Amino acid sequence: MSLIHTVPLIFLAAHWLVPGWCLQPKINYREKEKQVLDQILGPASYDARIRPSGINGTDGPAIVRVNLFVRSIATISDIKMEYSVQLTFREQWTDERLKFNDFGGKIKYLTLTESNRVWMPDLFFSNEKEGHFHNIIMPNVYIRIFPHGAVLYSIRISLTLSCPMNLKLYPLDRQVCSLRMASYGWTTDDLVFLWKDGDPVQVVKNLHLPRFTLEKFLTDYCNSKTNTGEYSCLKVDLLFKREFSYYLIQIYIPCCMLVIVSWVSFWLDQSAVPARVSLGVTTLLTMATQTSGINASLPPVSYTKAIDVWTGVCLTFVFGALLEFALVNYASRSDMHRDNMQKQRRQCELEHGAQIESDLLEDGGTTFAMKPLVRRPGEPLARDKIRQCEIHMQQPQRPNCCKTWLSKFPTRSKRIDVISRITFPLVFALFNLTYWSTYLFREDSDGE
């Protein structure tokens, strides 16, 4: 057989042996996506200004389900009463106008990056102070349209939100910071926000805050009624507990040390005036500086905080130690004056006795005053005898331990120092017991 007759036979055999699907042209589903988008989003078939219909195509309100993913919480400011959060915000709703053919499951969903192509809920954050989108490298936003008409909108945003705080228990407090989302123009007759079923709020696992711990979060609804109607609202409450270890190391322990250092002056000699004055003034100024530094990091609220009670009492103890030295110094000078007066009195008595003896010696001792041997009951000697009998007839009093112990210290200034060595620590320990039991118990009751 010649070559001319062989070639047609080869092509004929190849036609029968090769499967039919190898010869069919390959379908470009990306091109189909473009055709579907042009079909469902064309100006003749879709208008982004009109909201979707209600459930099952009814004229009821459009249902939008919301869920959040908290990526990070940057700062929680006590002065400005605000906190910064970065989150992924998602909304899901159904728009039956966007249904399309998925070509046997080949097109799972369509993706858009322009939110103005479809109708969007007019949600806003009601307690927002500042906010911005993320555009590096591309805008962090997408819209997915599913074959049955479901729409998923997702965007990454950073917000600075207001957080009104109650600082009465600061720094033993818990704070609740809210994130509120509401419709701006659509009332509940047209638009209703609902939390997504299951797990509407998620928080990143390795969330670390410098001074707070996120204990829990709660989702709730906060619909509001105004003159123009009722508006749907969602909120999530974040419960933060302040980390106390930082304040224990930076505030409470240093203040305790300053108070204890101020007690050292009680053990110094009362004559060491420069040392005691320097110690008292230094601790007082240090405590005042510590107090002003604490107040500088807090807003000027009108009520008394727990830290104000602590610093105020510690400042009072330090100031009291300085006043105690002033009292000791005054008592010391008073003791010296009394000792000098006693010395002068004894000196005068000695001089007066010496003068009487010299006068007697000059008289020769021959003149004696004749006094009667028997005295009448009203005379001074009889009264002295009766008083002495009354004293002997009285029952002996029990010795007072405190007076006996204080009698070991002859001067009043020394007694004041000794009493202060015991009184100041005891009162400070009693204050600590009252302070911690009060505020820790109040913290537990508020937490419940």
mmCIF file with all atom_site columns, N, CA, C and O in Angstrom, residues 319-341:
data_model
loop_
_atom_site.group_PDB
_atom_site.id
_atom_site.type_symbol
_atom_site.label_atom_id
_atom_site.label_alt_id
_atom_site.label_comp_id
_atom_site.label_asym_id
_atom_site.label_entity_id
_atom_site.label_seq_id
_atom_site.pdbx_PDB_ins_code
_atom_site.Cartn_x
_atom_site.Cartn_y
_atom_site.Cartn_z
_atom_site.occupancy
_atom_site.B_iso_or_equiv
_atom_site.pdbx_formal_charge
_atom_site.auth_seq_id
_atom_site.auth_comp_id
_atom_site.auth_asym_id
_atom_site.auth_atom_id
_atom_site.pdbx_PDB_model_num
ATOM 1  N N  . PHE A 1 319 ? 3.361  63.288 107.268 1.00 0.00 ? 319 PHE A N  1
ATOM 2  C CA . PHE A 1 319 ? 3.225  64.622 107.833 1.00 0.00 ? 319 PHE A CA 1
ATOM 3  C C  . PHE A 1 319 ? 3.092  64.566 109.356 1.00 0.00 ? 319 PHE A C  1
ATOM 4  O O  . PHE A 1 319 ? 3.619  65.422 110.078 1.00 0.00 ? 319 PHE A O  1
ATOM 5  N N  . GLY A 1 320 ? 2.396  63.529 109.850 1.00 0.00 ? 320 GLY A N  1
ATOM 6  C CA . GLY A 1 320 ? 2.273  63.366 111.298 1.00 0.00 ? 320 GLY A CA 1
ATOM 7  C C  . GLY A 1 320 ? 3.601  63.085 111.973 1.00 0.00 ? 320 GLY A C  1
ATOM 8  O O  . GLY A 1 320 ? 3.856  63.546 113.102 1.00 0.00 ? 320 GLY A O  1
ATOM 9  N N  . ALA A 1 321 ? 4.482  62.339 111.286 1.00 0.00 ? 321 ALA A N  1
ATOM 10 C CA . ALA A 1 321 ? 5.816  62.092 111.852 1.00 0.00 ? 321 ALA A CA 1
ATOM 11 C C  . ALA A 1 321 ? 6.610  63.382 111.955 1.00 0.00 ? 321 ALA A C  1
ATOM 12 O O  . ALA A 1 321 ? 7.371  63.580 112.916 1.00 0.00 ? 321 ALA A O  1
ATOM 13 N N  . LEU A 1 322 ? 6.442  64.271 110.974 1.00 0.00 ? 322 LEU A N  1
ATOM 14 C CA . LEU A 1 322 ? 7.133  65.560 111.038 1.00 0.00 ? 322 LEU A CA 1
ATOM 15 C C  . LEU A 1 322 ? 6.563  66.430 112.159 1.00 0.00 ? 322 LEU A C  1
ATOM 16 O O  . LEU A 1 322 ? 7.323  67.098 112.887 1.00 0.00 ? 322 LEU A O  1
ATOM 17 N N  . LEU A 1 323 ? 5.255  66.406 112.321 1.00 0.00 ? 323 LEU A N  1
ATOM 18 C CA . LEU A 1 323 ? 4.662  67.173 113.416 1.00 0.00 ? 323 LEU A CA 1
ATOM 19 C C  . LEU A 1 323 ? 5.047  66.598 114.777 1.00 0.00 ? 323 LEU A C  1
ATOM 20 O O  . LEU A 1 323 ? 5.171  67.347 115.762 1.00 0.00 ? 323 LEU A O  1
ATOM 21 N N  . GLU A 1 324 ? 5.228  65.281 114.820 1.00 0.00 ? 324 GLU A N  1
ATOM 22 C CA . GLU A 1 324 ? 5.632  64.656 116.074 1.00 0.00 ? 324 GLU A CA 1
ATOM 23 C C  . GLU A 1 324 ? 6.984  65.179 116.530 1.00 0.00 ? 324 GLU A C  1
ATOM 24 O O  . GLU A 1 324 ? 7.207  65.398 117.736 1.00 0.00 ? 324 GLU A O  1
ATOM 25 N N  . PHE A 1 325 ? 7.893  65.387 115.579 1.00 0.00 ? 325 PHE A N  1
ATOM 26 C CA . PHE A 1 325 ? 9.187  65.935 115.975 1.00 0.00 ? 325 PHE A CA 1
ATOM 27 C C  . PHE A 1 325 ? 9.047  67.366 116.492 1.00 0.00 ? 325 PHE A C  1
ATOM 28 O O  . PHE A 1 325 ? 9.749  67.770 117.422 1.00 0.00 ? 325 PHE A O  1
ATOM 29 N N  . ALA A 1 326 ? 8.138  68.139 115.866 1.00 0.00 ? 326 ALA A N  1
ATOM 30 C CA . ALA A 1 326 ? 7.915  69.500 116.378 1.00 0.00 ? 326 ALA A CA 1
ATOM 31 C C  . ALA A 1 326 ? 7.405  69.457 117.809 1.00 0.00 ? 326 ALA A C  1
ATOM 32 O O  . ALA A 1 326 ? 7.828  70.253 118.670 1.00 0.00 ? 326 ALA A O  1
ATOM 33 N N  . LEU A 1 327 ? 6.514  68.510 118.102 1.00 0.00 ? 327 LEU A N  1
ATOM 34 C CA . LEU A 1 327 ? 6.019  68.366 119.465 1.00 0.00 ? 327 LEU A CA 1
ATOM 35 C C  . LEU A 1 327 ? 7.127  67.905 120.407 1.00 0.00 ? 327 LEU A C  1
ATOM 36 O O  . LEU A 1 327 ? 7.228  68.392 121.557 1.00 0.00 ? 327 LEU A O  1
ATOM 37 N N  . VAL A 1 328 ? 7.957  66.982 119.958 1.00 0.00 ? 328 VAL A N  1
ATOM 38 C CA . VAL A 1 328 ? 9.069  66.513 120.781 1.00 0.00 ? 328 VAL A CA 1
ATOM 39 C C  . VAL A 1 328 ? 10.041 67.649 121.056 1.00 0.00 ? 328 VAL A C  1
ATOM 40 O O  . VAL A 1 328 ? 10.546 67.797 122.186 1.00 0.00 ? 328 VAL A O  1
ATOM 41 N N  . ASN A 1 329 ? 10.311 68.443 120.048 1.00 0.00 ? 329 ASN A N  1
ATOM 42 C CA . ASN A 1 329 ? 11.230 69.559 120.239 1.00 0.00 ? 329 ASN A CA 1
ATOM 43 C C  . ASN A 1 329 ? 10.671 70.570 121.236 1.00 0.00 ? 329 ASN A C  1
ATOM 44 O O  . ASN A 1 329 ? 11.408 71.078 122.098 1.00 0.00 ? 329 ASN A O  1
ATOM 45 N N  . TYR A 1 330 ? 9.373  70.832 121.135 1.00 0.00 ? 330 TYR A N  1
ATOM 46 C CA . TYR A 1 330 ? 8.750  71.751 122.096 1.00 0.00 ? 330 TYR A CA 1
ATOM 47 C C  . TYR A 1 330 ? 8.775  71.163 123.504 1.00 0.00 ? 330 TYR A C  1
ATOM 48 O O  . TYR A 1 330 ? 9.081  71.875 124.486 1.00 0.00 ? 330 TYR A O  1
ATOM 49 N N  . ALA A 1 331 ? 8.469  69.863 123.640 1.00 0.00 ? 331 ALA A N  1
ATOM 50 C CA . ALA A 1 331 ? 8.500  69.231 124.957 1.00 0.00 ? 331 ALA A CA 1
ATOM 51 C C  . ALA A 1 331 ? 9.904  69.204 125.520 1.00 0.00 ? 331 ALA A C  1
ATOM 52 O O  . ALA A 1 331 ? 10.105 69.355 126.740 1.00 0.00 ? 331 ALA A O  1
ATOM 53 N N  . SER A 1 332 ? 10.892 69.001 124.660 1.00 0.00 ? 332 SER A N  1
ATOM 54 C CA . SER A 1 332 ? 12.285 68.986 125.130 1.00 0.00 ? 332 SER A CA 1
ATOM 55 C C  . SER A 1 332 ? 12.682 70.345 125.690 1.00 0.00 ? 332 SER A C  1
ATOM 56 O O  . SER A 1 332 ? 13.302 70.439 126.763 1.00 0.00 ? 332 SER A O  1
ATOM 57 N N  . ARG A 1 333 ? 12.331 71.400 124.978 1.00 0.00 ? 333 ARG A N  1
ATOM 58 C CA . ARG A 1 333 ? 12.641 72.736 125.491 1.00 0.00 ? 333 ARG A CA 1
ATOM 59 C C  . ARG A 1 333 ? 11.863 73.042 126.761 1.00 0.00 ? 333 ARG A C  1
ATOM 60 O O  . ARG A 1 333 ? 12.361 73.713 127.664 1.00 0.00 ? 333 ARG A O  1
ATOM 61 N N  . SER A 1 334 ? 10.625 72.537 126.836 1.00 0.00 ? 334 SER A N  1
ATOM 62 C CA . SER A 1 334 ? 9.843  72.736 128.052 1.00 0.00 ? 334 SER A CA 1
ATOM 63 C C  . SER A 1 334 ? 10.468 71.981 129.226 1.00 0.00 ? 334 SER A C  1
ATOM 64 O O  . SER A 1 334 ? 10.511 72.501 130.357 1.00 0.00 ? 334 SER A O  1
ATOM 65 N N  . ASP A 1 335 ? 10.978 70.761 128.965 1.00 0.00 ? 335 ASP A N  1
ATOM 66 C CA . ASP A 1 335 ? 11.650 69.998 130.023 1.00 0.00 ? 335 ASP A CA 1
ATOM 67 C C  . ASP A 1 335 ? 12.910 70.713 130.491 1.00 0.00 ? 335 ASP A C  1
ATOM 68 O O  . ASP A 1 335 ? 13.205 70.765 131.700 1.00 0.00 ? 335 ASP A O  1
ATOM 69 N N  . MET A 1 336 ? 13.660 71.249 129.557 1.00 0.00 ? 336 MET A N  1
ATOM 70 C CA . MET A 1 336 ? 14.875 71.977 129.939 1.00 0.00 ? 336 MET A CA 1
ATOM 71 C C  . MET A 1 336 ? 14.531 73.205 130.768 1.00 0.00 ? 336 MET A C  1
ATOM 72 O O  . MET A 1 336 ? 15.211 73.495 131.762 1.00 0.00 ? 336 MET A O  1
ATOM 73 N N  . HIS A 1 337 ? 13.470 73.910 130.361 1.00 0.00 ? 337 HIS A N  1
ATOM 74 C CA . HIS A 1 337 ? 13.075 75.083 131.134 1.00 0.00 ? 337 HIS A CA 1
ATOM 75 C C  . HIS A 1 337 ? 12.623 74.693 132.546 1.00 0.00 ? 337 HIS A C  1
ATOM 76 O O  . HIS A 1 337 ? 12.965 75.370 133.528 1.00 0.00 ? 337 HIS A O  1
ATOM 77 N N  . ARG A 1 338 ? 11.861 73.579 132.646 1.00 0.00 ? 338 ARG A N  1
ATOM 78 C CA . ARG A 1 338 ? 11.415 73.137 133.965 1.00 0.00 ? 338 ARG A CA 1
ATOM 79 C C  . ARG A 1 338 ? 12.595 72.701 134.825 1.00 0.00 ? 338 ARG A C  1
ATOM 80 O O  . ARG A 1 338 ? 12.654 73.003 136.030 1.00 0.00 ? 338 ARG A O  1
ATOM 81 N N  . ASP A 1 339 ? 13.574 71.998 134.229 1.00 0.00 ? 339 ASP A N  1
ATOM 82 C CA . ASP A 1 339 ? 14.755 71.594 134.989 1.00 0.00 ? 339 ASP A CA 1
ATOM 83 C C  . ASP A 1 339 ? 15.533 72.807 135.473 1.00 0.00 ? 339 ASP A C  1
ATOM 84 O O  . ASP A 1 339 ? 16.025 72.829 136.625 1.00 0.00 ? 339 ASP A O  1
ATOM 85 N N  . ASN A 1 340 ? 15.648 73.810 134.627 1.00 0.00 ? 340 ASN A N  1
ATOM 86 C CA . ASN A 1 340 ? 16.358 75.019 135.041 1.00 0.00 ? 340 ASN A CA 1
ATOM 87 C C  . ASN A 1 340 ? 15.632 75.725 136.182 1.00 0.00 ? 340 ASN A C  1
ATOM 88 O O  . ASN A 1 340 ? 16.270 76.220 137.133 1.00 0.00 ? 340 ASN A O  1
ATOM 89 N N  . MET A 1 341 ? 14.303 75.780 136.094 1.00 0.00 ? 341 MET A N  1
ATOM 90 C CA . MET A 1 341 ? 13.534 76.407 137.168 1.00 0.00 ? 341 MET A CA 1
ATOM 91 C C  . MET A 1 341 ? 13.685 75.633 138.468 1.00 0.00 ? 341 MET A C  1
ATOM 92 O O  . MET A 1 341 ? 13.816 76.230 139.560 1.00 0.00 ? 341 MET A O  1
#
